[in-house]
Amino acid sequence: MDNQTENKPLPNDKRALLAGHNYEMYNLDLLRKVFPRIIAEINEAHGRSQRKVQSRDLIALYFYLLSYVSGNHTHDDGSYNHWFGAAFPSLDKITEELGIDRRRIKPLVDILVANGLILDTQEKWASMRRYKLYFVSYCPRISDDGFIIDENGEKVAPDPSIYTVVTSNDTTEGNV
């Protein structure tokens, strides 16, 4: 850190976190602009209903996946790690730790993908086990109106129908 940064007062234990090895930054506009826009679009898609859509789980799921992104670029033998940049917690782990019903995880992931917050998902097999890899947009560029800007400089504008998904075990809309 330079002298100006070292002397700047920081709240709580932020200086210790910045110097440590278990701290990451995120774009504050994700919580100020992007998620409020997505939640408003979900609410608009469902209109006035008695049952509130549980869209806030999007935020928890995004940051949960972000916290599990593999930062190991290479294996111990020097070969490229094909799982680099991906998060791959199991559905059971996500369900247990976030309290999100496993049937809701795919629709939530689909919304994050449609909005550019998850760049890609892949399935991989390792040791006779199937893994779902989530390539989370680590530090997205964000427009003033709360849209992710892709690598071509274009706004990622989702198809509004993504917000009215129906889960396989529920016949009512709004189970996001």
mmCIF file of C-alpha atoms in Angstrom:
data_model
loop_
_atom_site.group_PDB
_atom_site.id
_atom_site.type_symbol
_atom_site.label_atom_id
_atom_site.label_comp_id
_atom_site.label_asym_id
_atom_site.label_seq_id
_atom_site.Cartn_x
_atom_site.Cartn_y
_atom_site.Cartn_z
ATOM 1 C CA MET A 1 0.000 0.000 0.000
ATOM 2 C CA ASP A 2 1.147 3.538 -0.654
ATOM 3 C CA ASN A 3 1.477 6.146 2.125
ATOM 4 C CA GLN A 4 -1.782 7.883 1.234
ATOM 5 C CA THR A 5 -3.737 4.610 1.546
ATOM 6 C CA GLU A 6 -1.946 3.624 4.744
ATOM 7 C CA ASN A 7 -2.858 6.914 6.437
ATOM 8 C CA LYS A 8 -6.477 7.013 5.318
ATOM 9 C CA PRO A 9 -8.828 6.108 8.176
ATOM 10 C CA LEU A 10 -10.835 2.953 7.486
ATOM 11 C CA PRO A 11 -13.912 1.655 9.336
ATOM 12 C CA ASN A 12 -13.914 -1.400 11.592
ATOM 13 C CA ASP A 13 -11.144 -3.888 10.741
ATOM 14 C CA LYS A 14 -10.953 -3.046 7.024
ATOM 15 C CA ARG A 15 -7.198 -2.370 7.127
ATOM 16 C CA ALA A 16 -6.553 -5.801 8.666
ATOM 17 C CA LEU A 17 -8.799 -7.433 6.059
ATOM 18 C CA LEU A 18 -7.021 -5.641 3.207
ATOM 19 C CA ALA A 19 -3.662 -6.878 4.524
ATOM 20 C CA GLY A 20 -4.979 -10.421 5.082
ATOM 21 C CA HIS A 21 -5.487 -13.302 2.703
ATOM 22 C CA ASN A 22 -9.219 -13.894 3.076
ATOM 23 C CA TYR A 23 -10.692 -10.677 1.724
ATOM 24 C CA GLU A 24 -12.172 -9.804 -1.649
ATOM 25 C CA MET A 25 -13.669 -6.625 -3.045
ATOM 26 C CA TYR A 26 -16.904 -6.372 -4.993
ATOM 27 C CA ASN A 27 -18.494 -3.619 -7.020
ATOM 28 C CA LEU A 28 -20.829 -1.776 -4.630
ATOM 29 C CA ASP A 29 -23.203 -1.010 -7.495
ATOM 30 C CA LEU A 30 -24.197 -4.684 -7.500
ATOM 31 C CA LEU A 31 -26.169 -4.048 -4.320
ATOM 32 C CA ARG A 32 -27.034 -0.443 -5.098
ATOM 33 C CA LYS A 33 -28.219 -0.840 -8.695
ATOM 34 C CA VAL A 34 -28.147 -4.348 -10.196
ATOM 35 C CA PHE A 35 -29.982 -6.424 -7.595
ATOM 36 C CA PRO A 36 -32.637 -3.753 -6.912
ATOM 37 C CA ARG A 37 -33.305 -3.597 -10.691
ATOM 38 C CA ILE A 38 -33.573 -7.400 -10.963
ATOM 39 C CA ILE A 39 -35.864 -7.640 -7.926
ATOM 40 C CA ALA A 40 -38.074 -4.833 -9.304
ATOM 41 C CA GLU A 41 -38.290 -6.660 -12.665
ATOM 42 C CA ILE A 42 -39.232 -9.907 -10.908
ATOM 43 C CA ASN A 43 -41.925 -8.142 -8.891
ATOM 44 C CA GLU A 44 -43.234 -6.428 -12.028
ATOM 45 C CA ALA A 45 -43.359 -9.745 -13.897
ATOM 46 C CA HIS A 46 -45.488 -11.255 -11.144
ATOM 47 C CA GLY A 47 -47.751 -8.260 -10.663
ATOM 48 C CA ARG A 48 -49.806 -7.949 -7.526
ATOM 49 C CA SER A 49 -50.109 -11.337 -5.910
ATOM 50 C CA GLN A 50 -50.856 -12.574 -2.437
ATOM 51 C CA ARG A 51 -47.657 -14.583 -2.348
ATOM 52 C CA LYS A 52 -44.405 -12.634 -2.389
ATOM 53 C CA VAL A 53 -41.662 -13.887 -4.658
ATOM 54 C CA GLN A 54 -38.525 -14.852 -2.713
ATOM 55 C CA SER A 55 -36.175 -12.982 -5.061
ATOM 56 C CA ARG A 56 -33.779 -11.879 -2.319
ATOM 57 C CA ASP A 57 -32.211 -15.349 -2.426
ATOM 58 C CA LEU A 58 -30.520 -14.204 -5.660
ATOM 59 C CA ILE A 59 -28.212 -11.961 -3.652
ATOM 60 C CA ALA A 60 -27.264 -14.657 -1.169
ATOM 61 C CA LEU A 61 -26.686 -17.219 -3.934
ATOM 62 C CA TYR A 62 -24.548 -14.848 -6.035
ATOM 63 C CA PHE A 63 -22.250 -13.900 -3.155
ATOM 64 C CA TYR A 64 -22.159 -17.488 -1.882
ATOM 65 C CA LEU A 65 -20.962 -18.743 -5.282
ATOM 66 C CA LEU A 66 -18.546 -15.821 -5.551
ATOM 67 C CA SER A 67 -16.995 -16.795 -2.218
ATOM 68 C CA TYR A 68 -16.325 -20.335 -3.492
ATOM 69 C CA VAL A 69 -14.586 -19.415 -6.780
ATOM 70 C CA SER A 70 -11.400 -21.429 -7.249
ATOM 71 C CA GLY A 71 -8.393 -19.135 -7.416
ATOM 72 C CA ASN A 72 -5.868 -21.879 -8.182
ATOM 73 C CA HIS A 73 -4.712 -21.220 -11.739
ATOM 74 C CA THR A 74 -2.422 -24.248 -11.881
ATOM 75 C CA HIS A 75 -2.147 -27.614 -10.164
ATOM 76 C CA ASP A 76 0.866 -28.520 -8.010
ATOM 77 C CA ASP A 77 2.474 -30.154 -11.064
ATOM 78 C CA GLY A 78 2.239 -26.867 -13.009
ATOM 79 C CA SER A 79 -0.595 -27.967 -15.323
ATOM 80 C CA TYR A 80 -3.547 -25.655 -15.968
ATOM 81 C CA ASN A 81 -6.490 -26.075 -13.577
ATOM 82 C CA HIS A 82 -9.616 -26.330 -15.771
ATOM 83 C CA TRP A 83 -11.756 -25.461 -12.751
ATOM 84 C CA PHE A 84 -9.934 -22.135 -12.267
ATOM 85 C CA GLY A 85 -12.449 -19.308 -11.884
ATOM 86 C CA ALA A 86 -15.365 -21.637 -11.154
ATOM 87 C CA ALA A 87 -17.359 -22.249 -8.005
ATOM 88 C CA PHE A 88 -18.604 -25.790 -7.572
ATOM 89 C CA PRO A 89 -20.430 -26.339 -4.276
ATOM 90 C CA SER A 90 -22.958 -29.178 -4.403
ATOM 91 C CA LEU A 91 -26.695 -28.550 -4.426
ATOM 92 C CA ASP A 92 -26.877 -30.206 -1.003
ATOM 93 C CA LYS A 93 -24.250 -27.810 0.351
ATOM 94 C CA ILE A 94 -26.010 -24.758 -1.099
ATOM 95 C CA THR A 95 -29.346 -25.972 0.279
ATOM 96 C CA GLU A 96 -27.931 -26.685 3.711
ATOM 97 C CA GLU A 97 -25.906 -23.500 4.088
ATOM 98 C CA LEU A 98 -28.289 -20.988 2.472
ATOM 99 C CA GLY A 99 -31.600 -22.635 3.281
ATOM 100 C CA ILE A 100 -32.746 -22.418 -0.342
ATOM 101 C CA ASP A 101 -34.852 -25.354 -1.521
ATOM 102 C CA ARG A 102 -32.885 -27.299 -4.116
ATOM 103 C CA ARG A 103 -35.740 -26.971 -6.667
ATOM 104 C CA ARG A 104 -35.285 -23.188 -6.576
ATOM 105 C CA ILE A 105 -31.536 -23.153 -7.207
ATOM 106 C CA LYS A 106 -31.713 -23.738 -10.980
ATOM 107 C CA PRO A 107 -34.309 -20.969 -11.590
ATOM 108 C CA LEU A 108 -32.222 -18.589 -9.471
ATOM 109 C CA VAL A 109 -29.056 -19.538 -11.370
ATOM 110 C CA ASP A 110 -30.930 -19.034 -14.659
ATOM 111 C CA ILE A 111 -31.834 -15.486 -13.588
ATOM 112 C CA LEU A 112 -28.215 -14.769 -12.610
ATOM 113 C CA VAL A 113 -27.031 -16.118 -15.996
ATOM 114 C CA ALA A 114 -29.640 -14.084 -17.920
ATOM 115 C CA ASN A 115 -28.466 -10.932 -16.135
ATOM 116 C CA GLY A 116 -24.751 -11.568 -16.756
ATOM 117 C CA LEU A 117 -23.855 -12.274 -13.111
ATOM 118 C CA ILE A 118 -22.970 -15.877 -13.918
ATOM 119 C CA LEU A 119 -21.084 -16.078 -17.207
ATOM 120 C CA ASP A 120 -21.378 -19.815 -17.779
ATOM 121 C CA THR A 121 -22.286 -23.102 -16.134
ATOM 122 C CA GLN A 122 -20.755 -26.455 -16.994
ATOM 123 C CA GLU A 123 -21.018 -30.024 -15.806
ATOM 124 C CA LYS A 124 -17.806 -31.943 -15.132
ATOM 125 C CA TRP A 125 -17.178 -35.486 -13.991
ATOM 126 C CA ALA A 126 -14.342 -36.240 -11.577
ATOM 127 C CA SER A 127 -13.776 -39.386 -9.547
ATOM 128 C CA MET A 128 -17.127 -40.846 -10.626
ATOM 129 C CA ARG A 129 -18.935 -37.731 -9.390
ATOM 130 C CA ARG A 130 -20.764 -35.061 -11.340
ATOM 131 C CA TYR A 131 -20.002 -31.436 -10.487
ATOM 132 C CA LYS A 132 -21.806 -28.289 -11.574
ATOM 133 C CA LEU A 133 -19.371 -25.445 -12.234
ATOM 134 C CA TYR A 134 -20.569 -21.862 -11.948
ATOM 135 C CA PHE A 135 -18.344 -19.248 -13.609
ATOM 136 C CA VAL A 136 -19.358 -16.158 -11.661
ATOM 137 C CA SER A 137 -18.791 -12.670 -13.068
ATOM 138 C CA TYR A 138 -16.168 -11.597 -10.597
ATOM 139 C CA CYS A 139 -16.014 -7.849 -11.061
ATOM 140 C CA PRO A 140 -18.633 -6.793 -13.609
ATOM 141 C CA ARG A 141 -18.911 -3.380 -15.196
ATOM 142 C CA ILE A 142 -22.278 -1.839 -14.413
ATOM 143 C CA SER A 143 -24.316 0.805 -16.248
ATOM 144 C CA ASP A 144 -25.939 3.729 -14.467
ATOM 145 C CA ASP A 145 -29.337 2.030 -14.799
ATOM 146 C CA GLY A 146 -28.170 -1.222 -13.182
ATOM 147 C CA PHE A 147 -27.313 -3.501 -16.090
ATOM 148 C CA ILE A 148 -24.143 -5.560 -16.444
ATOM 149 C CA ILE A 149 -21.976 -4.450 -19.368
ATOM 150 C CA ASP A 150 -20.473 -7.391 -21.265
ATOM 151 C CA GLU A 151 -16.991 -7.638 -22.804
ATOM 152 C CA ASN A 152 -18.317 -6.048 -26.039
ATOM 153 C CA GLY A 153 -19.564 -2.976 -24.176
ATOM 154 C CA GLU A 154 -23.222 -4.002 -24.534
ATOM 155 C CA LYS A 155 -25.841 -4.065 -21.781
ATOM 156 C CA VAL A 156 -26.923 -7.549 -20.750
ATOM 157 C CA ALA A 157 -30.718 -7.201 -20.875
ATOM 158 C CA PRO A 158 -32.532 -10.427 -19.976
ATOM 159 C CA ASP A 159 -35.705 -11.681 -21.591
ATOM 160 C CA PRO A 160 -38.426 -10.768 -19.043
ATOM 161 C CA SER A 161 -39.919 -14.266 -19.319
ATOM 162 C CA ILE A 162 -36.969 -15.547 -17.241
ATOM 163 C CA TYR A 163 -38.692 -14.041 -14.198
ATOM 164 C CA THR A 164 -41.826 -16.159 -14.494
ATOM 165 C CA VAL A 165 -40.182 -19.557 -14.272
ATOM 166 C CA VAL A 166 -42.073 -22.520 -12.875
ATOM 167 C CA THR A 167 -40.259 -25.197 -10.898
ATOM 168 C CA SER A 168 -40.811 -28.841 -11.776
ATOM 169 C CA ASN A 169 -42.701 -29.679 -8.563
ATOM 170 C CA ASP A 170 -44.856 -26.574 -8.367
ATOM 171 C CA THR A 171 -47.576 -25.498 -10.779
ATOM 172 C CA THR A 172 -47.748 -21.895 -9.620
ATOM 173 C CA GLU A 173 -45.669 -19.128 -11.088
ATOM 174 C CA GLY A 174 -43.484 -17.027 -8.886
ATOM 175 C CA ASN A 175 -41.468 -19.763 -7.273
ATOM 176 C CA VAL A 176 -38.268 -17.896 -8.003
#
